[in-house]
Amino acid sequence: MKTPYQNIYNVLRLNRFIVLAVVIGAVLTCIVSVIMVIKLHKESVNNAFVVNSDGSVIPLKMVRQNENLEVEVLSHLELFHTYFYHIDASNYEKNLEKALWLGNSSVDALYRQKKADGVYNRLLQYSLVQKVLKIESKIDIQKEPYRFETTVIFEINRGSIIDIYELTTSGNIIHVNRNFPNNTHGLLITNFFENKLKKLENYEN
C-alpha cells in the first residue's frame, strides 16, 4: 500500500506559519533586549556609585537620601529646641504650642512638669527673657528610631543680671506623616529627656 502524499499547499502553509512564528519571536526578543539595554543605560547614567570605607559599593542615590535625612533631622532638632527654650513673656505660649507638635507625650510631660513647677509663672512675674545662643546635635541615622543628643546654650536675662547655661538633652526621632505648617519635616521626638544643666561662668559666642 502506497503512503499518500500530503497536499503541497498544506505543507507550504505550515512552513510559512512556522517561519512567521520564528521571525515574530525573534523580532519581539530583539525589541525586549533593546528596551532592557536602554533602561539599564538610563539607570547607570542616573545612578552613580561610591565606595564605602569597608570596600562595599553604595548607590549615590542612597548616600543622597542619608544626607537629606541628616539635614532634616538636624533641622527638626534645632527648630524644636528653639521653640521650647527660646521664650519670653510675650511669645512662650505660641512657641511652646509649636514645640509640642514636634514631639510626643514625653515632650508634653516635660512641659506639664515645668508648668507645675512654676517655670512659666516666674517668666511672667519677673519678665525674664530666655534666649538660645547655640544648638549642637549629634545624631545616629543608621537605624530608626534615630538616637540624638543635643547641647543647648542659652542665657536668662534678668534685667541687670544675665546668666548663661548649658543644657544637654537626648531622645529618639521617628518618622510620622508631614503636617504643614505644624510638622513640615514629618519627624517626631520621642523619649525626650533633659539630662544635665550647668551654669557657664565664662562663655564666648
PDB file of C-alpha atoms in Angstrom, residues 20-186:
ATOM      1  CA  LEU A  20       6.423  33.681  10.507  1.00  0.00           C
ATOM      2  CA  ALA A  21       6.304  32.483  14.129  1.00  0.00           C
ATOM      3  CA  VAL A  22      10.092  32.259  14.301  1.00  0.00           C
ATOM      4  CA  VAL A  23      10.517  35.712  12.715  1.00  0.00           C
ATOM      5  CA  ILE A  24       7.946  37.332  15.039  1.00  0.00           C
ATOM      6  CA  GLY A  25       9.562  35.676  18.085  1.00  0.00           C
ATOM      7  CA  ALA A  26      12.997  36.915  17.023  1.00  0.00           C
ATOM      8  CA  VAL A  27      11.702  40.450  16.457  1.00  0.00           C
ATOM      9  CA  LEU A  28       9.992  40.507  19.861  1.00  0.00           C
ATOM     10  CA  THR A  29      13.145  39.203  21.522  1.00  0.00           C
ATOM     11  CA  CYS A  30      15.219  41.935  19.850  1.00  0.00           C
ATOM     12  CA  ILE A  31      12.737  44.642  20.897  1.00  0.00           C
ATOM     13  CA  VAL A  32      12.718  43.459  24.533  1.00  0.00           C
ATOM     14  CA  SER A  33      16.530  43.273  24.531  1.00  0.00           C
ATOM     15  CA  VAL A  34      16.855  46.822  23.170  1.00  0.00           C
ATOM     16  CA  ILE A  35      14.373  48.163  25.735  1.00  0.00           C
ATOM     17  CA  MET A  36      16.256  46.443  28.578  1.00  0.00           C
ATOM     18  CA  VAL A  37      19.603  47.836  27.359  1.00  0.00           C
ATOM     19  CA  ILE A  38      18.159  51.372  27.127  1.00  0.00           C
ATOM     20  CA  LYS A  39      16.641  51.077  30.612  1.00  0.00           C
ATOM     21  CA  LEU A  40      19.894  49.772  32.080  1.00  0.00           C
ATOM     22  CA  HIS A  41      21.824  52.589  30.405  1.00  0.00           C
ATOM     23  CA  LYS A  42      19.482  55.233  31.842  1.00  0.00           C
ATOM     24  CA  GLU A  43      19.755  53.740  35.317  1.00  0.00           C
ATOM     25  CA  SER A  44      23.545  53.669  35.017  1.00  0.00           C
ATOM     26  CA  VAL A  45      23.609  57.318  33.943  1.00  0.00           C
ATOM     27  CA  ASN A  46      21.195  58.471  36.661  1.00  0.00           C
ATOM     28  CA  ASN A  47      22.785  56.459  39.480  1.00  0.00           C
ATOM     29  CA  ALA A  48      26.417  56.797  40.403  1.00  0.00           C
ATOM     30  CA  PHE A  49      28.163  54.638  42.966  1.00  0.00           C
ATOM     31  CA  VAL A  50      30.597  55.350  45.779  1.00  0.00           C
ATOM     32  CA  VAL A  51      32.898  53.010  47.654  1.00  0.00           C
ATOM     33  CA  ASN A  52      32.304  52.746  51.390  1.00  0.00           C
ATOM     34  CA  SER A  53      35.141  52.645  53.915  1.00  0.00           C
ATOM     35  CA  ASP A  54      34.787  48.843  54.149  1.00  0.00           C
ATOM     36  CA  GLY A  55      35.092  48.458  50.372  1.00  0.00           C
ATOM     37  CA  SER A  56      31.398  47.937  49.661  1.00  0.00           C
ATOM     38  CA  VAL A  57      29.701  49.799  46.827  1.00  0.00           C
ATOM     39  CA  ILE A  58      26.806  52.108  47.738  1.00  0.00           C
ATOM     40  CA  PRO A  59      24.449  53.763  45.230  1.00  0.00           C
ATOM     41  CA  LEU A  60      24.920  57.520  45.278  1.00  0.00           C
ATOM     42  CA  LYS A  61      21.123  57.871  45.466  1.00  0.00           C
ATOM     43  CA  MET A  62      21.215  56.138  48.870  1.00  0.00           C
ATOM     44  CA  VAL A  63      24.021  58.437  50.012  1.00  0.00           C
ATOM     45  CA  ARG A  64      21.966  61.462  48.992  1.00  0.00           C
ATOM     46  CA  GLN A  65      18.929  60.106  50.844  1.00  0.00           C
ATOM     47  CA  ASN A  66      21.009  59.742  54.016  1.00  0.00           C
ATOM     48  CA  GLU A  67      22.380  63.253  53.554  1.00  0.00           C
ATOM     49  CA  ASN A  68      18.856  64.624  53.154  1.00  0.00           C
ATOM     50  CA  LEU A  69      17.689  62.699  56.220  1.00  0.00           C
ATOM     51  CA  GLU A  70      20.581  64.047  58.280  1.00  0.00           C
ATOM     52  CA  VAL A  71      19.752  67.614  57.261  1.00  0.00           C
ATOM     53  CA  GLU A  72      16.058  67.149  58.088  1.00  0.00           C
ATOM     54  CA  VAL A  73      16.754  65.559  61.489  1.00  0.00           C
ATOM     55  CA  LEU A  74      19.212  68.289  62.478  1.00  0.00           C
ATOM     56  CA  SER A  75      16.803  70.982  61.285  1.00  0.00           C
ATOM     57  CA  HIS A  76      13.946  69.368  63.225  1.00  0.00           C
ATOM     58  CA  LEU A  77      16.022  69.279  66.415  1.00  0.00           C
ATOM     59  CA  GLU A  78      17.132  72.892  66.013  1.00  0.00           C
ATOM     60  CA  LEU A  79      13.564  74.002  65.387  1.00  0.00           C
ATOM     61  CA  PHE A  80      12.222  72.130  68.403  1.00  0.00           C
ATOM     62  CA  HIS A  81      14.882  73.325  70.834  1.00  0.00           C
ATOM     63  CA  THR A  82      14.475  76.894  69.614  1.00  0.00           C
ATOM     64  CA  TYR A  83      10.711  76.805  70.179  1.00  0.00           C
ATOM     65  CA  PHE A  84      10.992  75.051  73.551  1.00  0.00           C
ATOM     66  CA  TYR A  85      13.788  77.117  75.107  1.00  0.00           C
ATOM     67  CA  HIS A  86      13.825  80.472  73.273  1.00  0.00           C
ATOM     68  CA  ILE A  87      10.972  82.047  75.213  1.00  0.00           C
ATOM     69  CA  ASP A  88       9.908  85.199  76.987  1.00  0.00           C
ATOM     70  CA  ALA A  89       6.708  86.596  78.466  1.00  0.00           C
ATOM     71  CA  SER A  90       5.373  87.627  75.068  1.00  0.00           C
ATOM     72  CA  ASN A  91       5.991  84.506  72.991  1.00  0.00           C
ATOM     73  CA  TYR A  92       6.231  81.480  75.322  1.00  0.00           C
ATOM     74  CA  GLU A  93       2.680  80.230  74.746  1.00  0.00           C
ATOM     75  CA  LYS A  94       2.975  80.405  70.952  1.00  0.00           C
ATOM     76  CA  ASN A  95       6.461  78.874  70.906  1.00  0.00           C
ATOM     77  CA  LEU A  96       5.588  76.042  73.269  1.00  0.00           C
ATOM     78  CA  GLU A  97       2.499  75.197  71.244  1.00  0.00           C
ATOM     79  CA  LYS A  98       4.680  74.875  68.142  1.00  0.00           C
ATOM     80  CA  ALA A  99       7.231  72.781  70.044  1.00  0.00           C
ATOM     81  CA  LEU A 100       4.568  70.315  71.209  1.00  0.00           C
ATOM     82  CA  TRP A 101       3.761  69.485  67.584  1.00  0.00           C
ATOM     83  CA  LEU A 102       7.342  68.276  67.107  1.00  0.00           C
ATOM     84  CA  GLY A 103       7.439  65.773  69.981  1.00  0.00           C
ATOM     85  CA  ASN A 104       5.289  63.081  71.545  1.00  0.00           C
ATOM     86  CA  SER A 105       3.930  62.652  75.064  1.00  0.00           C
ATOM     87  CA  SER A 106       7.434  62.739  76.584  1.00  0.00           C
ATOM     88  CA  VAL A 107       7.747  66.380  75.496  1.00  0.00           C
ATOM     89  CA  ASP A 108       4.244  67.155  76.729  1.00  0.00           C
ATOM     90  CA  ALA A 109       5.042  65.536  80.105  1.00  0.00           C
ATOM     91  CA  LEU A 110       8.151  67.709  80.498  1.00  0.00           C
ATOM     92  CA  TYR A 111       6.166  70.815  79.573  1.00  0.00           C
ATOM     93  CA  ARG A 112       3.487  69.981  82.168  1.00  0.00           C
ATOM     94  CA  GLN A 113       6.160  69.344  84.794  1.00  0.00           C
ATOM     95  CA  LYS A 114       7.788  72.708  84.127  1.00  0.00           C
ATOM     96  CA  LYS A 115       4.383  74.371  84.272  1.00  0.00           C
ATOM     97  CA  ALA A 116       3.606  72.695  87.596  1.00  0.00           C
ATOM     98  CA  ASP A 117       6.992  73.804  88.945  1.00  0.00           C
ATOM     99  CA  GLY A 118       6.131  77.417  88.142  1.00  0.00           C
ATOM    100  CA  VAL A 119       8.754  77.922  85.452  1.00  0.00           C
ATOM    101  CA  TYR A 120       6.448  79.871  83.162  1.00  0.00           C
ATOM    102  CA  ASN A 121       4.853  81.810  86.016  1.00  0.00           C
ATOM    103  CA  ARG A 122       8.292  83.104  87.004  1.00  0.00           C
ATOM    104  CA  LEU A 123       8.867  84.012  83.373  1.00  0.00           C
ATOM    105  CA  LEU A 124       5.794  86.237  83.514  1.00  0.00           C
ATOM    106  CA  GLN A 125       6.282  87.501  87.053  1.00  0.00           C
ATOM    107  CA  TYR A 126       9.862  88.687  86.586  1.00  0.00           C
ATOM    108  CA  SER A 127       9.699  89.453  82.840  1.00  0.00           C
ATOM    109  CA  LEU A 128      12.533  87.030  82.169  1.00  0.00           C
ATOM    110  CA  VAL A 129      13.958  86.587  78.687  1.00  0.00           C
ATOM    111  CA  GLN A 130      15.370  83.150  77.876  1.00  0.00           C
ATOM    112  CA  LYS A 131      17.398  83.296  74.667  1.00  0.00           C
ATOM    113  CA  VAL A 132      19.003  80.376  72.849  1.00  0.00           C
ATOM    114  CA  LEU A 133      22.566  81.150  71.793  1.00  0.00           C
ATOM    115  CA  LYS A 134      23.735  77.874  70.285  1.00  0.00           C
ATOM    116  CA  ILE A 135      22.363  74.429  69.403  1.00  0.00           C
ATOM    117  CA  GLU A 136      24.555  71.446  68.531  1.00  0.00           C
ATOM    118  CA  SER A 137      23.210  67.933  67.933  1.00  0.00           C
ATOM    119  CA  LYS A 138      24.801  64.511  67.494  1.00  0.00           C
ATOM    120  CA  ILE A 139      22.605  62.008  65.673  1.00  0.00           C
ATOM    121  CA  ASP A 140      22.694  58.366  64.623  1.00  0.00           C
ATOM    122  CA  ILE A 141      20.627  57.775  61.469  1.00  0.00           C
ATOM    123  CA  GLN A 142      21.738  54.216  60.777  1.00  0.00           C
ATOM    124  CA  LYS A 143      18.518  52.738  62.144  1.00  0.00           C
ATOM    125  CA  GLU A 144      15.113  54.104  63.113  1.00  0.00           C
ATOM    126  CA  PRO A 145      14.332  55.299  65.762  1.00  0.00           C
ATOM    127  CA  TYR A 146      17.237  57.707  65.327  1.00  0.00           C
ATOM    128  CA  ARG A 147      19.114  58.477  68.520  1.00  0.00           C
ATOM    129  CA  PHE A 148      20.163  62.063  69.260  1.00  0.00           C
ATOM    130  CA  GLU A 149      21.953  64.107  71.888  1.00  0.00           C
ATOM    131  CA  THR A 150      21.669  67.884  71.769  1.00  0.00           C
ATOM    132  CA  THR A 151      23.566  70.588  73.609  1.00  0.00           C
ATOM    133  CA  VAL A 152      21.721  73.879  74.037  1.00  0.00           C
ATOM    134  CA  ILE A 153      23.432  77.004  75.314  1.00  0.00           C
ATOM    135  CA  PHE A 154      21.029  79.709  76.401  1.00  0.00           C
ATOM    136  CA  GLU A 155      21.013  82.843  78.507  1.00  0.00           C
ATOM    137  CA  ILE A 156      18.460  84.077  81.005  1.00  0.00           C
ATOM    138  CA  ASN A 157      18.215  87.841  81.116  1.00  0.00           C
ATOM    139  CA  ARG A 158      17.001  89.104  84.475  1.00  0.00           C
ATOM    140  CA  GLY A 159      17.496  92.759  83.650  1.00  0.00           C
ATOM    141  CA  SER A 160      20.721  93.700  85.357  1.00  0.00           C
ATOM    142  CA  ILE A 161      21.913  90.081  85.542  1.00  0.00           C
ATOM    143  CA  ILE A 162      22.488  87.701  82.635  1.00  0.00           C
ATOM    144  CA  ASP A 163      23.247  84.058  83.386  1.00  0.00           C
ATOM    145  CA  ILE A 164      24.325  81.546  80.734  1.00  0.00           C
ATOM    146  CA  TYR A 165      23.541  77.834  80.959  1.00  0.00           C
ATOM    147  CA  GLU A 166      24.413  74.675  79.057  1.00  0.00           C
ATOM    148  CA  LEU A 167      21.693  72.034  78.787  1.00  0.00           C
ATOM    149  CA  THR A 168      22.106  68.522  77.390  1.00  0.00           C
ATOM    150  CA  THR A 169      19.034  66.718  76.087  1.00  0.00           C
ATOM    151  CA  SER A 170      18.564  63.306  74.483  1.00  0.00           C
ATOM    152  CA  GLY A 171      15.912  61.155  72.879  1.00  0.00           C
ATOM    153  CA  ASN A 172      14.842  59.418  69.691  1.00  0.00           C
ATOM    154  CA  ILE A 173      13.313  60.580  66.428  1.00  0.00           C
ATOM    155  CA  ILE A 174      10.835  58.647  64.298  1.00  0.00           C
ATOM    156  CA  HIS A 175       9.062  59.299  61.011  1.00  0.00           C
ATOM    157  CA  VAL A 176       5.430  60.439  61.004  1.00  0.00           C
ATOM    158  CA  ASN A 177       3.164  61.976  58.377  1.00  0.00           C
ATOM    159  CA  ARG A 178       4.114  65.504  57.386  1.00  0.00           C
ATOM    160  CA  ASN A 179       1.760  68.172  58.662  1.00  0.00           C
ATOM    161  CA  PHE A 180       2.095  71.635  57.164  1.00  0.00           C
ATOM    162  CA  PRO A 181       2.764  74.024  58.817  1.00  0.00           C
ATOM    163  CA  ASN A 182       2.899  72.249  62.190  1.00  0.00           C
ATOM    164  CA  ASN A 183       5.397  69.492  61.348  1.00  0.00           C
ATOM    165  CA  THR A 184       6.923  70.050  57.935  1.00  0.00           C
ATOM    166  CA  HIS A 185       9.774  67.542  58.367  1.00  0.00           C
ATOM    167  CA  GLY A 186       7.487  64.620  59.154  1.00  0.00           C
TER     168      GLY A 186
END
